[in-house]
mmCIF file of C-alpha atoms in Angstrom:
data_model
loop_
_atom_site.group_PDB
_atom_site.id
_atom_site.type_symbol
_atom_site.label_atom_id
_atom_site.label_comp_id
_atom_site.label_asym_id
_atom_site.label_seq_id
_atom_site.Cartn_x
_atom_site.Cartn_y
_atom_site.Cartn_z
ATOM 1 C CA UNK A 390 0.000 0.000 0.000
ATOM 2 C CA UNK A 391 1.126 3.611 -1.152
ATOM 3 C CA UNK A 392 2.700 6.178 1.732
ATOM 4 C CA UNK A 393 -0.022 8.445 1.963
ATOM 5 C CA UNK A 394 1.275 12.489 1.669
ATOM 6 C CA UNK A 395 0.093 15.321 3.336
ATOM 7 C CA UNK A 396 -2.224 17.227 1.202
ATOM 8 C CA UNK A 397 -0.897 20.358 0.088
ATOM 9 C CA UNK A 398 -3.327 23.518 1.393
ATOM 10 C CA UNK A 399 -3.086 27.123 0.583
ATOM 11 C CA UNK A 400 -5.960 27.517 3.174
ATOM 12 C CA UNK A 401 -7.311 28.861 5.572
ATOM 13 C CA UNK A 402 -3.974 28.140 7.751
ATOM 14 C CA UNK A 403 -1.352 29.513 4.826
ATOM 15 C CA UNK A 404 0.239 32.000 7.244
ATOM 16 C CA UNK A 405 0.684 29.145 9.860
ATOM 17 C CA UNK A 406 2.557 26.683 7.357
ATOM 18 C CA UNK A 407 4.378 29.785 6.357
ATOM 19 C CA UNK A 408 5.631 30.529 9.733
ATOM 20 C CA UNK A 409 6.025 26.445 10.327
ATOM 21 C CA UNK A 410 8.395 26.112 7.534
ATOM 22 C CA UNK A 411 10.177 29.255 8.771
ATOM 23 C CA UNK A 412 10.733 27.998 11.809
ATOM 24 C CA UNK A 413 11.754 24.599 10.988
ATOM 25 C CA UNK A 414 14.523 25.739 8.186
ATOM 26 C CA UNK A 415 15.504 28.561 11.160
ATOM 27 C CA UNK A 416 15.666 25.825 13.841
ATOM 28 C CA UNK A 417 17.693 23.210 11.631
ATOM 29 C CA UNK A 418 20.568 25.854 10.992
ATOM 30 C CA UNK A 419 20.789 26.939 14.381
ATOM 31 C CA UNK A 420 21.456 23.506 15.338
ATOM 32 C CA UNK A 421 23.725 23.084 12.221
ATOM 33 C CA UNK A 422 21.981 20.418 11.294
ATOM 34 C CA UNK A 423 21.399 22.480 7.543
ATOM 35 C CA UNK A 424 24.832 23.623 6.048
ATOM 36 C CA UNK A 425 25.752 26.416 4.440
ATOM 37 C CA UNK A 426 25.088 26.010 0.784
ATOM 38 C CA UNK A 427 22.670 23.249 1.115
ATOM 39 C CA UNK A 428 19.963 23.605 -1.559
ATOM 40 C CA UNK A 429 16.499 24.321 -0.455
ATOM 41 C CA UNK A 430 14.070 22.055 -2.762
ATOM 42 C CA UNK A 431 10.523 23.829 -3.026
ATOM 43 C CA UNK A 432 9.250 20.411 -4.024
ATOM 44 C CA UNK A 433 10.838 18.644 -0.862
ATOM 45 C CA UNK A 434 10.035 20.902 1.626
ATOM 46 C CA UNK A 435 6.488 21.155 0.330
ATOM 47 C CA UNK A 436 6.041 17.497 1.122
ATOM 48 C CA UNK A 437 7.691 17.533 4.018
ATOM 49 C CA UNK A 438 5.491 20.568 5.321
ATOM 50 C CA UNK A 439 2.187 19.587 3.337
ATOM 51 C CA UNK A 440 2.663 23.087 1.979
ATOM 52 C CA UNK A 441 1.844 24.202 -1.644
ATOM 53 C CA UNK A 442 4.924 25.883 -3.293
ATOM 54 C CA UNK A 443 3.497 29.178 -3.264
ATOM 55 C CA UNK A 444 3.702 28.935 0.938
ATOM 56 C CA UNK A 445 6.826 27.151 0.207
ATOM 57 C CA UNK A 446 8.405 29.878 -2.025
ATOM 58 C CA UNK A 447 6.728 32.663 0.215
ATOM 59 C CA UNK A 448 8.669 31.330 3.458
ATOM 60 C CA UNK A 449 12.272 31.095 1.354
ATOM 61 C CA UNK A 450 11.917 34.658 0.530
ATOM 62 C CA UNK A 451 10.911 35.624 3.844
ATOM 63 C CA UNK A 452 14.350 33.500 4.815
ATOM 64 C CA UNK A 453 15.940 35.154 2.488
ATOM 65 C CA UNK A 454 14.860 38.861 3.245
ATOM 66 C CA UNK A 455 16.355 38.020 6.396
ATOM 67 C CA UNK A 456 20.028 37.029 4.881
ATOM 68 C CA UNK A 457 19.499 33.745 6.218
ATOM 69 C CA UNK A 458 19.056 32.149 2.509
ATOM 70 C CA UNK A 459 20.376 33.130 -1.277
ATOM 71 C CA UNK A 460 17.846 32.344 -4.222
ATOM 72 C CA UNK A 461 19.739 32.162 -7.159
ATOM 73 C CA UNK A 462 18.171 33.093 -10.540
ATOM 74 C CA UNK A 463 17.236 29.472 -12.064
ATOM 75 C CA UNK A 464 18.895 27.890 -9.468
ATOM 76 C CA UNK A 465 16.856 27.798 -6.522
ATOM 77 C CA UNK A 466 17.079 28.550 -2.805
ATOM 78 C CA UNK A 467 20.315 27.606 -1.034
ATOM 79 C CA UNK A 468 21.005 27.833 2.564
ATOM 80 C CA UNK A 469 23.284 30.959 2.974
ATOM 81 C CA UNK A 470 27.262 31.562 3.175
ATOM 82 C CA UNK A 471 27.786 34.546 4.819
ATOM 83 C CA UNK A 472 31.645 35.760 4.119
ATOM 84 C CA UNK A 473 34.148 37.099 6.608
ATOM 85 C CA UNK A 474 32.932 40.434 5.839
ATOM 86 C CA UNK A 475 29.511 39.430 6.719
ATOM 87 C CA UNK A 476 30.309 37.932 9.747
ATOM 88 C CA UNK A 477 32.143 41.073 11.021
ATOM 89 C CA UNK A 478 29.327 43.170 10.145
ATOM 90 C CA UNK A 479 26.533 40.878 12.193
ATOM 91 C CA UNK A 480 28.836 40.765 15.341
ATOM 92 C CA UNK A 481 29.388 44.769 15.229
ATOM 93 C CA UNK A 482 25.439 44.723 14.858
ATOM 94 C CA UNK A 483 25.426 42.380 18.263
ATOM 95 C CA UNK A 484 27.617 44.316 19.937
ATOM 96 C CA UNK A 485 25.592 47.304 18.979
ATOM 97 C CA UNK A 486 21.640 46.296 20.507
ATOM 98 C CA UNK A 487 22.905 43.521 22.813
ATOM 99 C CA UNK A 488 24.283 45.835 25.882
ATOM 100 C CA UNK A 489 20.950 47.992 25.468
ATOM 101 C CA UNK A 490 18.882 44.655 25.252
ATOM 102 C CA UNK A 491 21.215 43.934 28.832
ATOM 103 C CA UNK A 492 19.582 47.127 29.993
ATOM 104 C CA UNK A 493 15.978 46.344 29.014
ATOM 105 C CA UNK A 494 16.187 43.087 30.452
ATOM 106 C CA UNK A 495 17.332 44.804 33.980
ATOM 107 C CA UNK A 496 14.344 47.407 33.930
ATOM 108 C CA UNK A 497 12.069 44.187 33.474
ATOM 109 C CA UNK A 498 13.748 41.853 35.603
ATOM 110 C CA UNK A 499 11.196 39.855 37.767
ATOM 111 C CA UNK A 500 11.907 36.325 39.897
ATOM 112 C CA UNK A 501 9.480 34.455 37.292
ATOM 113 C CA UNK A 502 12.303 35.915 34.156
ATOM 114 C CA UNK A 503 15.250 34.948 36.434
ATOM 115 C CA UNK A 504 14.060 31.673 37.807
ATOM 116 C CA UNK A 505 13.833 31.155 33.814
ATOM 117 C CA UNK A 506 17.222 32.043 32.865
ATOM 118 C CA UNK A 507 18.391 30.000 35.382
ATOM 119 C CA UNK A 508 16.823 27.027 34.186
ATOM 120 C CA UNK A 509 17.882 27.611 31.119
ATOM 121 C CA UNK A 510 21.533 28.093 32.183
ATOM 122 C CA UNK A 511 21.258 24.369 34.143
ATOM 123 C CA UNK A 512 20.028 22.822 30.240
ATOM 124 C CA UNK A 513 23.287 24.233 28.798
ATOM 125 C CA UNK A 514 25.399 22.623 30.996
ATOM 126 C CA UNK A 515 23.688 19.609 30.771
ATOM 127 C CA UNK A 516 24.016 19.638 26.619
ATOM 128 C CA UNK A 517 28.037 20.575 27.314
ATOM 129 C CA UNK A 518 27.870 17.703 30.028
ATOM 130 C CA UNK A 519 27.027 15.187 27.268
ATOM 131 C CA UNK A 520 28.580 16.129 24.887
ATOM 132 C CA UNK A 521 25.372 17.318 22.953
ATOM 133 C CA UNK A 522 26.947 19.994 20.660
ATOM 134 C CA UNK A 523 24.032 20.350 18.420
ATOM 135 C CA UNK A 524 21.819 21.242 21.574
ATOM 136 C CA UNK A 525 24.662 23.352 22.799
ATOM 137 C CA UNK A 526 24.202 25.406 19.858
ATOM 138 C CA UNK A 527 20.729 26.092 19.880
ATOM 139 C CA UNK A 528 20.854 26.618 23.797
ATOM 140 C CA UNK A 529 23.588 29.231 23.486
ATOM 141 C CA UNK A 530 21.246 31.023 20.605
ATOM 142 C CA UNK A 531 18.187 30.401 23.044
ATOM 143 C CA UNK A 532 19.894 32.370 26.009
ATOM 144 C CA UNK A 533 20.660 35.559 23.772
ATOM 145 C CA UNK A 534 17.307 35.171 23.071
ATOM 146 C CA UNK A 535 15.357 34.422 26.093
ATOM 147 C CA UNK A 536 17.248 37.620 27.355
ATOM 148 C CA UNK A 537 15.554 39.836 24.089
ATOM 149 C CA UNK A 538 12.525 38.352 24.737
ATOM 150 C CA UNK A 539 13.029 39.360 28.897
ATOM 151 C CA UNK A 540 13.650 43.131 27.617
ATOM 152 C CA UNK A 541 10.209 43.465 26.387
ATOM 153 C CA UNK A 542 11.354 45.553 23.369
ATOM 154 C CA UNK A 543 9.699 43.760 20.018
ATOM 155 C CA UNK A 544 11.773 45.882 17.716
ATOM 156 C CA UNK A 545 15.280 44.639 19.080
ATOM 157 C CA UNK A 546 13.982 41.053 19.140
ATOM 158 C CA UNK A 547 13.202 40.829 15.833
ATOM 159 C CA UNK A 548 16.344 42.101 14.427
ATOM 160 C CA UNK A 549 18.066 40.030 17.134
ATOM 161 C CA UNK A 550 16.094 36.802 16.103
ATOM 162 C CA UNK A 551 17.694 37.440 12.383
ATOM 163 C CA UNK A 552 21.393 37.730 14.033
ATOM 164 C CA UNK A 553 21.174 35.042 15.746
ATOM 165 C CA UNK A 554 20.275 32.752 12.635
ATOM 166 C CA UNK A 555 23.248 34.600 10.604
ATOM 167 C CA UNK A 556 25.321 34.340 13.662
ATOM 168 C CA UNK A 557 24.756 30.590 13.876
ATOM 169 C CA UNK A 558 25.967 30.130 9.606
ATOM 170 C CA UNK A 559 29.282 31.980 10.724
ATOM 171 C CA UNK A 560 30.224 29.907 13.776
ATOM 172 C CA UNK A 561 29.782 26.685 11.872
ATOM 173 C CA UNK A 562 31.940 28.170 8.904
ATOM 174 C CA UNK A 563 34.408 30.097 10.663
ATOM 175 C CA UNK A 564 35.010 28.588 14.267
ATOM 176 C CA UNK A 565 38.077 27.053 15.649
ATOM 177 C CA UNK A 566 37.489 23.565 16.067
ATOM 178 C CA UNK A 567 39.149 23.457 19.250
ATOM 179 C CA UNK A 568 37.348 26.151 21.347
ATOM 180 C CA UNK A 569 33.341 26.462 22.204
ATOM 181 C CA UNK A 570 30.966 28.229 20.332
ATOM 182 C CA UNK A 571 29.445 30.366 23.336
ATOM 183 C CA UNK A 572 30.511 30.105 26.647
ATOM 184 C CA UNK A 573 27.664 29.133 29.570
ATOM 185 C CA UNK A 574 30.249 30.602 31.507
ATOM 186 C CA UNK A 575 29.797 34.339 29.849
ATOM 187 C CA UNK A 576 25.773 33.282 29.893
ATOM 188 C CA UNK A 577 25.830 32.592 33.753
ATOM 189 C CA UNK A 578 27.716 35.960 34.504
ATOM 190 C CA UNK A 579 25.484 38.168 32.059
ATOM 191 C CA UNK A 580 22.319 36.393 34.583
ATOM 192 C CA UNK A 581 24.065 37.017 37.843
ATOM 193 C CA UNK A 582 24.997 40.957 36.531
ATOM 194 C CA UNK A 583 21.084 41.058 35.780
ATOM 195 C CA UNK A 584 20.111 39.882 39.234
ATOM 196 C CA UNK A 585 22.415 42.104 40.621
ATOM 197 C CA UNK A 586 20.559 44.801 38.260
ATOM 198 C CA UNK A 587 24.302 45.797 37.517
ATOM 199 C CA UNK A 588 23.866 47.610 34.660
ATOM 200 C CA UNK A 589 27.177 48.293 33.907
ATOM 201 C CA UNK A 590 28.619 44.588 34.525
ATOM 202 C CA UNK A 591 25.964 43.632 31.968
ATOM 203 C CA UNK A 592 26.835 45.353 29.452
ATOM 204 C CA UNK A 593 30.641 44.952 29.723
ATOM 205 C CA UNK A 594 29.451 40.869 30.486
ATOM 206 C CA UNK A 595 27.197 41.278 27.239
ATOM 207 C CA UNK A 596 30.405 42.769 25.043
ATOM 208 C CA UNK A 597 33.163 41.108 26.099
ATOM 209 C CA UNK A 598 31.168 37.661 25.614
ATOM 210 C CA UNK A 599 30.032 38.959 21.941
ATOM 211 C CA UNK A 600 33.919 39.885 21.304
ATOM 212 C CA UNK A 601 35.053 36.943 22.652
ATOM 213 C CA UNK A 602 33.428 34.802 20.240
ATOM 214 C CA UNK A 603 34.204 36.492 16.979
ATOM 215 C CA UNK A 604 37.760 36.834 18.158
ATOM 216 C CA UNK A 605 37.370 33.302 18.556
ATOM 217 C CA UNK A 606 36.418 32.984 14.889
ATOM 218 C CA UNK A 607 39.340 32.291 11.779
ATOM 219 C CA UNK A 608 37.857 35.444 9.613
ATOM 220 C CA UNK A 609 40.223 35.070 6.635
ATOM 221 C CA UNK A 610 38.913 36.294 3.654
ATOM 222 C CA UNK A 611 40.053 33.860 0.307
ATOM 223 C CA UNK A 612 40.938 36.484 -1.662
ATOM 224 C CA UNK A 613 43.016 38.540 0.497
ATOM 225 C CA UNK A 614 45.971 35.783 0.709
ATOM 226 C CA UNK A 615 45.488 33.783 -2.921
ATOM 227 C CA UNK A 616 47.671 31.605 -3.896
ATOM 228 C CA UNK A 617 49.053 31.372 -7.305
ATOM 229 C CA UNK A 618 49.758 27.857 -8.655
ATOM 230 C CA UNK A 619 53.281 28.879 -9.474
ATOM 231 C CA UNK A 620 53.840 29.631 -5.665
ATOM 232 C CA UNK A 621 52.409 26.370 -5.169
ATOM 233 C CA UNK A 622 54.058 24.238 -7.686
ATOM 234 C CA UNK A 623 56.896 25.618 -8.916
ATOM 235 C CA UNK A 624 60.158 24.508 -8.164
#
């Protein structure tokens, strides 16, 4: 007997599967389990969504508004490959909203927020306990997020939300292999400054942490040191 397939709806939910295939595509890079440069079937994701390939195609451009995929003329949709110049430009962003975020967060601190953070401190280490670096990935995103979300401000999450996606791409193209991708060590002192309501440890917490971990990044641009084949090969 035939698999059955999810019918394929424009209605009345089309924002919904929108949103559901945003999220899923957004989710699977931030836990690297989508590379860089993977190609983005319409067809494929349709099926696995049970989404028409309008919604399909709607999403993707929506992704890619957001920098977080490329659609190539008569090529398709491919999972974006942000350059060193990119990444530069998406940690100077960070380091930009993040320490005001820091101060948002403060002004709506409350023992239900932190009692959350702090849970959600105790799941990284757990992930870095086990080895989990997939989870460890998408925790460390979660946290910069969780503390958006804490600050109340809707504008700053949203472009946050987008950074974190891009910010994701560049660690898994550009990180050392031997060091960690975001410390839960940084995380727990940026919680403990907020408790504190130490505004100024928090933000120094927030920018040292976002330094730290482009520092920690091998930004080399190709064709800044090209080789030629004669330098190579030659005798």
């Amino acid at each position: 007997m035939a698999a059955k397939t999810r019918p394929k709806s424009d209605a009345p939910d089309a924002s919904d599967r929108v949103s559901r295939i945003r999220e899923g595509v957004t989710a699977a890079i931030l836990e690297h389990r989508l590379l860089p440069g993977t190609k983005l079937g319409e067809d494929e994701i349709g099926d696995i969504y049970g989404a028409s390939r309008t919604l399909v195609r709607t999403a993707l451009q929506q992704l890619a508004h957001e920098g977080i995929v490329n659609i190539e003329k008569n090529r398709g949709a491919f999972v974006a490959r942000p350059t060193p110049a990119d990444a530069r430009e998406v940690f100077e962003a960070r380091r930009l909203i993040e320490p005001t975020i820091v101060d948002h967060a403060i002004d709506a601190a409350s023992p239900a927020w932190l009692d959350r953070l702090q849970r959600h401190l105790a799941e990284e280490r757990e992930a870095e306990l086990r080895g989990d670096a997939r989870a460890s990935v998408r925790l460390s995103g979660e946290f910069h997020r969780l503390v958006a979300e804490m600050s109340g401000h809707s504008i700053y999450l949203g472009f946050l939300k987008e950074l974190i996606a891009r910010s994701s791409l560049i660690i898994l193209l550009y990180r050392r292999h031997d060091t960690p991708a975001c410390g839960t060590d940084h995380h727990a002192g940026i919680v403990a400054a907020i408790r504190k309501r130490d505004r100024e440890a928090a933000r120094a917490q927030m920018l040292s942490h976002l330094t730290e971990i482009e520092a920690e990044l091998f930004l080399k641009d190709p064709a800044a040191d090209e080789l030629r084949l004669v330098d190579v090969l030659g005798a």
